[in-house]
Coordinates of C-alpha atoms in Angstrom, one line a residue:
X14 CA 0.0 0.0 0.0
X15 CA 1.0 3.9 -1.1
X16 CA 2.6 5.8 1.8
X17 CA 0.3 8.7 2.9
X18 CA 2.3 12.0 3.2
X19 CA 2.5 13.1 6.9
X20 CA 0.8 15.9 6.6
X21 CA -2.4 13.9 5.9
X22 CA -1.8 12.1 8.6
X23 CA -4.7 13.0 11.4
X24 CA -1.5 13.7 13.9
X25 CA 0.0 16.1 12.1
X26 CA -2.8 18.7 11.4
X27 CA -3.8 21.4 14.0
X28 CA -0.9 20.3 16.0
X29 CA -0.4 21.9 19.5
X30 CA 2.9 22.6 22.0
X31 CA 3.2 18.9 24.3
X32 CA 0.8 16.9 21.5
X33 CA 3.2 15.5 18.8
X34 CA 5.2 12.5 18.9
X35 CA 6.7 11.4 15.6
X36 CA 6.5 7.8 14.6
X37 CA 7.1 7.9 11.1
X38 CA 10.3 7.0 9.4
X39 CA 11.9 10.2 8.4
X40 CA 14.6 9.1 5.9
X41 CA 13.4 9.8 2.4
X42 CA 14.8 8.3 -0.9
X43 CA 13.5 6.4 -3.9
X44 CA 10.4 8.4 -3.5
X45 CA 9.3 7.3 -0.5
X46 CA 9.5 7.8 3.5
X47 CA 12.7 4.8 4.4
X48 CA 13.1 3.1 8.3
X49 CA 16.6 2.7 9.3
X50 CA 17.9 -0.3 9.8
X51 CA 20.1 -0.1 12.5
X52 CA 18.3 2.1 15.8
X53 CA 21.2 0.9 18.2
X54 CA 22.7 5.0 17.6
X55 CA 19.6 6.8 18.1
X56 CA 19.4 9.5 20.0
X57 CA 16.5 11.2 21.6
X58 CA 15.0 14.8 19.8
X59 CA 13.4 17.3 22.2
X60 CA 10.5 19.4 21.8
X61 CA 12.1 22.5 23.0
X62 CA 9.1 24.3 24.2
X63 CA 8.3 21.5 26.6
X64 CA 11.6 19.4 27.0
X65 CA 9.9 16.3 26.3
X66 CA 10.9 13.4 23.5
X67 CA 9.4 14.6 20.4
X68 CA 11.0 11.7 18.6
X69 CA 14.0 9.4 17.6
X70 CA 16.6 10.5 15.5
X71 CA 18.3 7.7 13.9
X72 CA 21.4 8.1 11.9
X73 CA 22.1 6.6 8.2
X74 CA 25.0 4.5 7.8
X75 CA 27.0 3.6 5.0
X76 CA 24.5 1.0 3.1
X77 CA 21.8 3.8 3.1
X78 CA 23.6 6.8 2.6
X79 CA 25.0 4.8 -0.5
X80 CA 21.4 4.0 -1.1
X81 CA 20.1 7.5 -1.3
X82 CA 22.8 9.0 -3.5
X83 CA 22.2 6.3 -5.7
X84 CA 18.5 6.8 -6.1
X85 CA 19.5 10.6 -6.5
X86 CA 21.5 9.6 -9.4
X87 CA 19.1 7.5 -11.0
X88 CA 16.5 10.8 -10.7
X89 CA 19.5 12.7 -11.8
X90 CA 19.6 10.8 -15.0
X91 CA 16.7 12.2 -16.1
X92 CA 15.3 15.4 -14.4
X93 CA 18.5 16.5 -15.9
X94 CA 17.3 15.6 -19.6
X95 CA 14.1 17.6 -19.1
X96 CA 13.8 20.9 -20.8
X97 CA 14.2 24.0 -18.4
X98 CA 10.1 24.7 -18.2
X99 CA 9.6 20.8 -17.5
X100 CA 11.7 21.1 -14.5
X101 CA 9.7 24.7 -13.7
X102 CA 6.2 23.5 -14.0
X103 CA 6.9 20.8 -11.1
X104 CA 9.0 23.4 -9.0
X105 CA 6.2 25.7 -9.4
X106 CA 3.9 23.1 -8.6
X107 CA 6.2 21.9 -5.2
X108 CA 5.8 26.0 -4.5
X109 CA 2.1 26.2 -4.7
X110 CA 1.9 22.7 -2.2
X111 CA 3.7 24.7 0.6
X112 CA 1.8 28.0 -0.2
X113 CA -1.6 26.0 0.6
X114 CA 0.0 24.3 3.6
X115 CA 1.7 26.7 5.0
X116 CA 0.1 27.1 8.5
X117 CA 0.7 23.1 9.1
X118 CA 4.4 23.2 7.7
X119 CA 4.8 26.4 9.6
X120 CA 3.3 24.7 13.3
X121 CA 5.5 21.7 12.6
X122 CA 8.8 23.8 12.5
X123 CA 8.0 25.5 15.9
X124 CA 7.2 22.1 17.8
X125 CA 10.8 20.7 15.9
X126 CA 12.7 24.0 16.4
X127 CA 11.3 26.3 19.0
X128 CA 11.0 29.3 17.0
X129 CA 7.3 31.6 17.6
X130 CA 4.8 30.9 14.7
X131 CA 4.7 34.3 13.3
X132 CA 8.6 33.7 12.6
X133 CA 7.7 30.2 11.6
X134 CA 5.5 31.3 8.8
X135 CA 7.6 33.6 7.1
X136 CA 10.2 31.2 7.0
X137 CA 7.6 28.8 5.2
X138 CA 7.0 31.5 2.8
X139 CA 10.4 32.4 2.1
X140 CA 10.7 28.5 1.1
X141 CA 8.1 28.7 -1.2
X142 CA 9.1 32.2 -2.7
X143 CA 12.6 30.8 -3.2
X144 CA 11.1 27.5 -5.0
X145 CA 9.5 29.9 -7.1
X146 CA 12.4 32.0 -8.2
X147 CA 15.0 29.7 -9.4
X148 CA 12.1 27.6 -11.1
X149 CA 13.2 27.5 -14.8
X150 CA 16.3 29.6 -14.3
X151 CA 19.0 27.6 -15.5
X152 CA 20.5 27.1 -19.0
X153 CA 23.9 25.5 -17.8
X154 CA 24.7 22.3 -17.8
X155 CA 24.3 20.8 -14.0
X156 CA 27.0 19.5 -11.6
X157 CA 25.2 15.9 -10.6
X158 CA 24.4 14.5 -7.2
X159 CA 24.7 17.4 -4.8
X160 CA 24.6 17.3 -0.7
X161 CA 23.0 19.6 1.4
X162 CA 23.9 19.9 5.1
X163 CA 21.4 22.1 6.8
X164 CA 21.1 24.1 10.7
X165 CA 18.6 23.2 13.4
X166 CA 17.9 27.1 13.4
X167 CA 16.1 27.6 10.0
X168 CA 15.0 23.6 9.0
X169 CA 12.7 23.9 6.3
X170 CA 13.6 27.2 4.5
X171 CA 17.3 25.9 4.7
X172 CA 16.6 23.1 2.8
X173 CA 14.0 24.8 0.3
X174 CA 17.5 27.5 0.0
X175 CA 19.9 24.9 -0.8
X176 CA 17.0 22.3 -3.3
X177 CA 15.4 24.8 -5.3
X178 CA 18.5 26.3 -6.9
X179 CA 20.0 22.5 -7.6
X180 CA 16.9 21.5 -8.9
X181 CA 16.2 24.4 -11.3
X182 CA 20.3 23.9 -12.3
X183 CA 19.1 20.0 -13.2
X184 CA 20.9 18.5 -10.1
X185 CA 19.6 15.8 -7.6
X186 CA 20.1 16.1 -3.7
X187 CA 20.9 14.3 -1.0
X188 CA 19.6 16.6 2.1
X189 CA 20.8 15.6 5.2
X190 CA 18.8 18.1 8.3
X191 CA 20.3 19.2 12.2
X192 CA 20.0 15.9 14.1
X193 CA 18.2 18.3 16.6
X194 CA 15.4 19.1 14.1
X195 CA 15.0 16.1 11.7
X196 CA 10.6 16.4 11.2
X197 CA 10.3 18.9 8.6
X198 CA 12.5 18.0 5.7
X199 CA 11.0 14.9 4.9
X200 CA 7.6 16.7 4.5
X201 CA 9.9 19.2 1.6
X202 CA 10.4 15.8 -0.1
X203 CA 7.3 14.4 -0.2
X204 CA 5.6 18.0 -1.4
X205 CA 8.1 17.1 -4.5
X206 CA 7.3 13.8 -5.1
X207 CA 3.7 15.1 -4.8
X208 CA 4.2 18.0 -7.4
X209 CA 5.4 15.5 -10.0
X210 CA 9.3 15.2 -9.0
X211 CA 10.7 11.6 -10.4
X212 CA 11.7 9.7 -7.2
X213 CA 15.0 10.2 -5.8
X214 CA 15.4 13.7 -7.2
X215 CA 15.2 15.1 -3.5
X216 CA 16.0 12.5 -1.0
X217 CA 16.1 13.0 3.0
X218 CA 19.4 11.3 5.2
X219 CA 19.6 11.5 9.1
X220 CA 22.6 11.7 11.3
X221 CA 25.2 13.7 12.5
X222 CA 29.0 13.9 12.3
X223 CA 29.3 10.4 10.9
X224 CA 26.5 10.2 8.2
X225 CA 27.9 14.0 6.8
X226 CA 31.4 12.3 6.8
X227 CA 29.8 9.5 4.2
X228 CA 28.1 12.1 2.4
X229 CA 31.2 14.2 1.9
X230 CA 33.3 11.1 0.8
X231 CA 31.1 9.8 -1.3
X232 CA 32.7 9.2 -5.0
X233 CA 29.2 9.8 -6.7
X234 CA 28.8 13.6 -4.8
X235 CA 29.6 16.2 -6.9
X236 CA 29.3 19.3 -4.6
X237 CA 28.3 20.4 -1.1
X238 CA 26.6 23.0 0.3
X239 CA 26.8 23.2 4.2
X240 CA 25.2 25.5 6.3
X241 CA 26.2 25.5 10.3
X242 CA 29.6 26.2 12.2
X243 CA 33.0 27.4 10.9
X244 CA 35.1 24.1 12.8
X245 CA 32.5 21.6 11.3
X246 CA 32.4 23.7 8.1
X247 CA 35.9 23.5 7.6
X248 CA 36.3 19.4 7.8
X249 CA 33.3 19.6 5.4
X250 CA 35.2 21.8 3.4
X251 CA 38.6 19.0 3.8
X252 CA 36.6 16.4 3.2
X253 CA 35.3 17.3 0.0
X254 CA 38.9 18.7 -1.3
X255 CA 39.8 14.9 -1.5
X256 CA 37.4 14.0 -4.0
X257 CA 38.1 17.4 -5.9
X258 CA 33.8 18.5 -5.1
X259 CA 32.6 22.1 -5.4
X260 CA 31.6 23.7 -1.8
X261 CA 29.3 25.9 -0.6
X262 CA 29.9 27.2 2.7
X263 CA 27.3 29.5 5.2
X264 CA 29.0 29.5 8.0
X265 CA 29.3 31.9 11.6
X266 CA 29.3 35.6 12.2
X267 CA 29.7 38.0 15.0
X268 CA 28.0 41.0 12.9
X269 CA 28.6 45.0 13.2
X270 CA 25.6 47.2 13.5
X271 CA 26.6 50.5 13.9
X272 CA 24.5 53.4 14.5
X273 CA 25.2 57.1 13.8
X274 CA 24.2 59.7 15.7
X275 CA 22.0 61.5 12.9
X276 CA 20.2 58.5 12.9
X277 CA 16.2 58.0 12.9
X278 CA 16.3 56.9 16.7
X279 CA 13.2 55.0 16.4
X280 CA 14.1 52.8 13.6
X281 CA 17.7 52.1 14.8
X282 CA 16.5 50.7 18.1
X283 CA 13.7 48.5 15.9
X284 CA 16.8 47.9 13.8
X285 CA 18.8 46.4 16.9
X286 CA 15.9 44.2 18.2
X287 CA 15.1 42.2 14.8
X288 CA 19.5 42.5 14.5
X289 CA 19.7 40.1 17.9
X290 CA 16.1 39.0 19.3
X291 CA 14.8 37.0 16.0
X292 CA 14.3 33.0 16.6
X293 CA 16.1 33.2 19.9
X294 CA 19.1 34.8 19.0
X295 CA 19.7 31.8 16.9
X296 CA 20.7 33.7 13.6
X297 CA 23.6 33.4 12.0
X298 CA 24.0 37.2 10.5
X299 CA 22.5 38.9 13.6
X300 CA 24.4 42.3 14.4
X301 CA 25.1 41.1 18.0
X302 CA 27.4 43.9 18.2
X303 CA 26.0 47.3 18.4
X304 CA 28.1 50.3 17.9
X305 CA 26.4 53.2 19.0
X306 CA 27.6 56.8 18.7
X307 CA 28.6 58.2 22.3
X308 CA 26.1 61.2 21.9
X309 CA 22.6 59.2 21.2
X310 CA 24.1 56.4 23.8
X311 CA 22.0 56.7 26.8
X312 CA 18.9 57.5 25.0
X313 CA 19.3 54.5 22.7
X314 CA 20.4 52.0 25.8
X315 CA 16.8 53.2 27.8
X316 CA 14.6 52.6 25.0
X317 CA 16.0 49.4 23.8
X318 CA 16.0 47.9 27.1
X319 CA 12.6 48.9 27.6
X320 CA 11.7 46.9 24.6
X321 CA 13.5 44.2 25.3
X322 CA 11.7 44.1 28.5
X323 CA 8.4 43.7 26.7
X324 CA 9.2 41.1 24.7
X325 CA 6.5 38.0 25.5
X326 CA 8.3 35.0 26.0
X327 CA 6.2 32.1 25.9
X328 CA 4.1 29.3 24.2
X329 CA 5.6 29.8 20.7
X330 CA 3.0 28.3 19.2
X331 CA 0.7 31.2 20.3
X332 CA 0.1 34.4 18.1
X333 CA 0.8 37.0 20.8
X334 CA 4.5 35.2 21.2
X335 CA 7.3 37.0 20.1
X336 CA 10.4 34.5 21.3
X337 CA 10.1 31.1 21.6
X338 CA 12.6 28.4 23.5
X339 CA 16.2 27.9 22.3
X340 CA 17.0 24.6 20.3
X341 CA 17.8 22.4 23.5
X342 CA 19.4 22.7 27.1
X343 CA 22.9 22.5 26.3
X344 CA 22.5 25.5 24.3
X345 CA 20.7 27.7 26.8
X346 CA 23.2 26.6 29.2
X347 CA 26.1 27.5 26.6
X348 CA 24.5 30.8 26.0
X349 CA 24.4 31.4 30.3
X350 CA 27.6 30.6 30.4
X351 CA 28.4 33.4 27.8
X352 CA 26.4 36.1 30.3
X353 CA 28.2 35.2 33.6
X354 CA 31.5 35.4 31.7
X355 CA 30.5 38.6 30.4
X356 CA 29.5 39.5 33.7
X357 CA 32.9 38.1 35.0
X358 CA 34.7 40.1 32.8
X359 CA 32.8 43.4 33.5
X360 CA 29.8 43.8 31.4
X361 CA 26.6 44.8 32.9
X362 CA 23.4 43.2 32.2
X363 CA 20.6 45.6 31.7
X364 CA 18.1 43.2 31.3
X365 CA 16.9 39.5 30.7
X366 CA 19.9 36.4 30.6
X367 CA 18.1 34.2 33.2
X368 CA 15.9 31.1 32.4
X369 CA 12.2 31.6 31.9
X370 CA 9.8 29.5 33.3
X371 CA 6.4 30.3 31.5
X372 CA 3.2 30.0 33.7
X373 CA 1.9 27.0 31.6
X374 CA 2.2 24.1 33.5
X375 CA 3.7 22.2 30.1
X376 CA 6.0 24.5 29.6
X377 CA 7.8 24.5 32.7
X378 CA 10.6 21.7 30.6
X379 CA 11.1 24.2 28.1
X380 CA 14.5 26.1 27.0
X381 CA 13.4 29.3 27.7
X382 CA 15.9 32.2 28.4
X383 CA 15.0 36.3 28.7
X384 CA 16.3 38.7 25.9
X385 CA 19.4 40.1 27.3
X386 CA 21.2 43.7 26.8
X387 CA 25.2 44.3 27.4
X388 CA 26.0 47.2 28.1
X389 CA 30.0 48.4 29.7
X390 CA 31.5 46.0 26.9
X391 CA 34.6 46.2 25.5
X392 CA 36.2 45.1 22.0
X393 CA 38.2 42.4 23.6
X394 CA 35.1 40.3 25.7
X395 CA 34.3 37.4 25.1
X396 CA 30.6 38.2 24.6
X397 CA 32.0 40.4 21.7
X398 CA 34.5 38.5 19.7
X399 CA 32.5 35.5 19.6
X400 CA 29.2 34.3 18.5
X401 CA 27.1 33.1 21.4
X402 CA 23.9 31.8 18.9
X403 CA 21.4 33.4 21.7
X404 CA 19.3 36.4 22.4
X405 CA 21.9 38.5 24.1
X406 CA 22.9 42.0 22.4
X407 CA 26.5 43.4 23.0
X408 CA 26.3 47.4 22.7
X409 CA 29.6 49.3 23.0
X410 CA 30.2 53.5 22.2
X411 CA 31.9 55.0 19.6
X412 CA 33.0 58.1 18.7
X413 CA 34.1 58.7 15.1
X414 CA 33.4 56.4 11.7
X415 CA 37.2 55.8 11.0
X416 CA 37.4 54.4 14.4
X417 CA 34.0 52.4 14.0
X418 CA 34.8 50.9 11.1
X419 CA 38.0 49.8 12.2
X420 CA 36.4 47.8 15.2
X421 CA 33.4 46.7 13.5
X422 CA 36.2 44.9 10.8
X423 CA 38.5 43.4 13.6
X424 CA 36.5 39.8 13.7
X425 CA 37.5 36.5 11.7
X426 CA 33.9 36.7 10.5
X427 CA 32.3 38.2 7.6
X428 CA 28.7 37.4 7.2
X429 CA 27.0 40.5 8.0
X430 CA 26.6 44.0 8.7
X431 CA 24.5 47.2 9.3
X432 CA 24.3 50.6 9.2
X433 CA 21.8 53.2 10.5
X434 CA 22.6 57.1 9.5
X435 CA 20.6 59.8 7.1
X436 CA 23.3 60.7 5.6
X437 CA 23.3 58.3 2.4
X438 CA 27.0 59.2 1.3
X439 CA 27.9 57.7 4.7
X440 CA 25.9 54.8 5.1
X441 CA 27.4 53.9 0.9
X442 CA 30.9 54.9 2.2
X443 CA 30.2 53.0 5.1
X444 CA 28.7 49.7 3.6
X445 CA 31.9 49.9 0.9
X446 CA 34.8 49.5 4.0
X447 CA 33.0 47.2 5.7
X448 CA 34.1 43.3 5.4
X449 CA 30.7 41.6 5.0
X450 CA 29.2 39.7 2.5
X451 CA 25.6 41.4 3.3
X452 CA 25.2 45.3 4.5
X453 CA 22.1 46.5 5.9
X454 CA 21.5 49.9 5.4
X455 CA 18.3 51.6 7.7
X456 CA 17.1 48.1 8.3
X457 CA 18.4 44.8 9.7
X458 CA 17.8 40.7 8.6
X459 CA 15.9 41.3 5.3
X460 CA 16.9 39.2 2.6
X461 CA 14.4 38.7 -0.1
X462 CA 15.7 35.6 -1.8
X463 CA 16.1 37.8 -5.2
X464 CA 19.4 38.8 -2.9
X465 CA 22.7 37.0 -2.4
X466 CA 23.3 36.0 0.7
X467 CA 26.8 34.7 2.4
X468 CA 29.8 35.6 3.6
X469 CA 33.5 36.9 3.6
X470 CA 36.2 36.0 5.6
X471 CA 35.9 32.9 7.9
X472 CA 32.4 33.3 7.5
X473 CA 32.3 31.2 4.5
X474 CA 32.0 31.8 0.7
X475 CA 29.5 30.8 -2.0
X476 CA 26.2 32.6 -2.1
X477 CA 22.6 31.0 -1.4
X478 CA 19.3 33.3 -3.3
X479 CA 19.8 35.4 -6.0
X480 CA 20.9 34.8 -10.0
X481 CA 25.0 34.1 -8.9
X482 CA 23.5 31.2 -7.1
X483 CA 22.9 29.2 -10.4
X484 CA 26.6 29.3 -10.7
X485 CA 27.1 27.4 -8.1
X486 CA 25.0 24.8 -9.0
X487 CA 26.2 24.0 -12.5
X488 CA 29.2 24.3 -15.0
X489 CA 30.0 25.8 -18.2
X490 CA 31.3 23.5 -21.0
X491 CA 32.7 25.3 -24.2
X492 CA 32.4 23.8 -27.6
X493 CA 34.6 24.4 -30.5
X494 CA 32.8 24.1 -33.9
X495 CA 34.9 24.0 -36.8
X496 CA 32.8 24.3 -40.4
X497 CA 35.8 24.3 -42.4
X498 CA 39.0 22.7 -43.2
X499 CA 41.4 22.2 -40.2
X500 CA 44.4 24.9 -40.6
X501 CA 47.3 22.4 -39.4
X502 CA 50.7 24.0 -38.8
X503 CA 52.9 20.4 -39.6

């Protein structure tokens, strides 16, 4: 008997925080949902809203990650055959799938990752917009078999970032999620299979460490793209070297936002909460450090804590929520340890760093941590030099944009930046210095995917979203046509 997608599975719609528990397989290849064989390496996933077992992750081995690349060839073989407006009408299709189920794609994310449903959605819509976009794109010739290694903080529009562009290129991929938010990519591959995608085109591997290590030695792989932290990132980056393979890198950042005296007040202190409070703090690209101009700095530091004060905590699966839990309770407890050594060192909390313990009885397990504001920070912290992955918001004074730009730049990373002025011959002068893949100018985290995204530095290289993308994801071959005689100097 046919598999039945899980989202038409009764357990899957309307979902609530504390309900779910996931029973279903969630490998995917050869066009359908696949157990693992071996469950003596599973580990438990939490639902970090409540702290209870949300599921079993169990990791691929070699036998099945050798069995999804294959059936990624096989599709390979002959999505890549298919003219350019073939391949479109079916990512078009996949697109219009995850518009109409957005809400239950949206709810499953926040029980797998924590994240508040308003965030939750936008990232569904994002997926679905960047399916969209690189539908019928390409006119290269694509690469092959590529991998995609995605983050626990963005699970299903990483993996709708790193597909759509392979797919439009005429690629397969092997997608392998976090092992702390494994749910939601398996329902990206059935919405293909549904939209008329020939099985194997988009297959689904769990695991961690070991199961990326097959996937990046794998002879039949021809390119990565990884998404997470710049140690893992760069044995992903070794690994794939000794098979010669085309990486993508997105990898860590400890992001500038500086803002100028002459700045709309209003806006740069909006600017700083969406720079360091979105999904937790768990952003890659957020502007964790905030550079503020010594005239506008006690005005700036009242209002932003009084906002940060305000910010409901809760039930993330509840419309008036506007931060959820973090992704588990080794990472809140990482991200504590980042405050008391900022405290240790002579920062001053203004605000927030202490666990949260909602007044919903169910909630009382969860990973839930108050927004917290820096303030007495120097350049040479801990809490500013390196990325902490958690809502906590470093702000330091500054005096004059030479000097600014020369701290902002003194990082190893490179993903990021932002700028808040009026002046417009600043903020471009600004934006030109500063060594970051992305600048934000007036505004903070908004990247349409018509924009490249990614990052200089140790932050990574490669770019996910926008038209350079497609280069990434396929190859240029040059042929010589001669009509004549061959001119032959012997």
């Amino acid at each position: 008997m046919a598999q039945q997608p899980c989202l038409s599975l009764p357990e899957y719609r309307n979902v609530s925080t504390g309900n779910l528990v996931v029973k279903e397989p969630l490998n995917f290849w050869g066009g359908a949902r696949v157990k693992s064989k071996d469950t003596k390496n599973s580990e438990p996933v939490y639902e970090p809203a409540t702290g209870r077992v949300l599921c079993d992750m169990i990791p691929c081995g070699e036998e099945e990650v050798d069995q999804a690349i294959k059936s990624a060839h096989s599709a390979f073989l002959k999505w890549s055959k298919l003219a350019g407006m073939e391949r479109a009408r079916i990512m078009l299709e996949a697109a219009r799938i995850i518009r109409e189920r957005r809400s239950e794609i949206a709810r499953l994310e926040v029980i797998n990752n924590g994240k508040c449903i308003t965030e939750a959605e936008v990232d569904i819509d994002v997926a679905w917009q960047c399916i969209e976009y690189f539908a019928g794109l390409s006119q290269l010739e694509p690469l092959g078999v590529c991998v995609g290694i995605g983050a626990w903080n963005y699970p299903f529009q990483i993996a709708a970032w790193k597909s759509a562009p392979a797919l439009a290129c005429g690629n397969a991929m092997v997608f392998k999620p976090s092992p702390m938010t494994p749910v939601t990519a398996v329902i990206l591959a059935e919405i293909y299979k549904e939209a008329g995608a020939p099985d194997g085109l988009f297959n689904v591997v769990q695991g961690a460490a070991e199961t990326g290590t097959l996937l990046c030695h794998h002879p039949m792989v021809a390119k990565v793209s990884f998404t997470g932290s710049v140690p893992t990132g760069k044995k992903v980056m070794e690994m794939s070297a000794k098979g010669v393979k085309q990486v993508t890198l997105e990898l860590g950042g400890k992001s500038p936002l500086i803002i100028f005296k002459d700045c709309e007040l209003e806006n740069a202190i909006k600017g700083a909460l969406m720079a360091n409070f979105l999904t937790q703090g768990e952003v890659c690209c957020n502007g964790t450090r905030v550079f503020v101009q010594r005239e506008i700095m006690k005005p700036f530091v009242e209002e932003v804590v009084k906002k940060t004060k305000a910010i409901s905590v809760g039930d993330p699966l509840l419309e008036g929520t506007r931060m959820g839990a973090l992704i588990s309770k080794p990472h809140m407890e990482k991200v504590l340890g980042f405050i008391n050594q900022a405290k240790q060192q002579g920062a001053k909390v203004l605000c927030g760093g202490e666990p949260y313990v909602p007044s919903n009885p169910k909630l009382k397990g969860g990973y839930f941590l108050s927004p917290c504001v820096l303030d007495n920070c120097r350049d040479d912290m801990t809490c500013v030099k390196e990325e902490i992955f958690g809502p906590v918001m470093s702000v330091l004074p500054f005096d004059t944009e030479e000097e600014v730009v020369q701290r902002a730049n003194n990082t190893t990373f490179g993903l990021a930046s932002g700028v808040f002025t009026r002046d417009i011959a600043r903020a471009h002068r600004v934006a030109e210095n500063l060594q970051a893949g992305t600048c934000f100018i007036n505004n903070y985290n908004v990247s349409p995917v018509e924009v490249p995204f990614g990052g200089y530095k140790m932050s990574g290289f490669g770019r996910e979203n926008g038209m350079v993308t497609i280069e990434y994801y396929s190859q240029l071959k040059t042929v010589v046509v001669e009509m004549g005689d061959v001119e032959c100097h012997f």
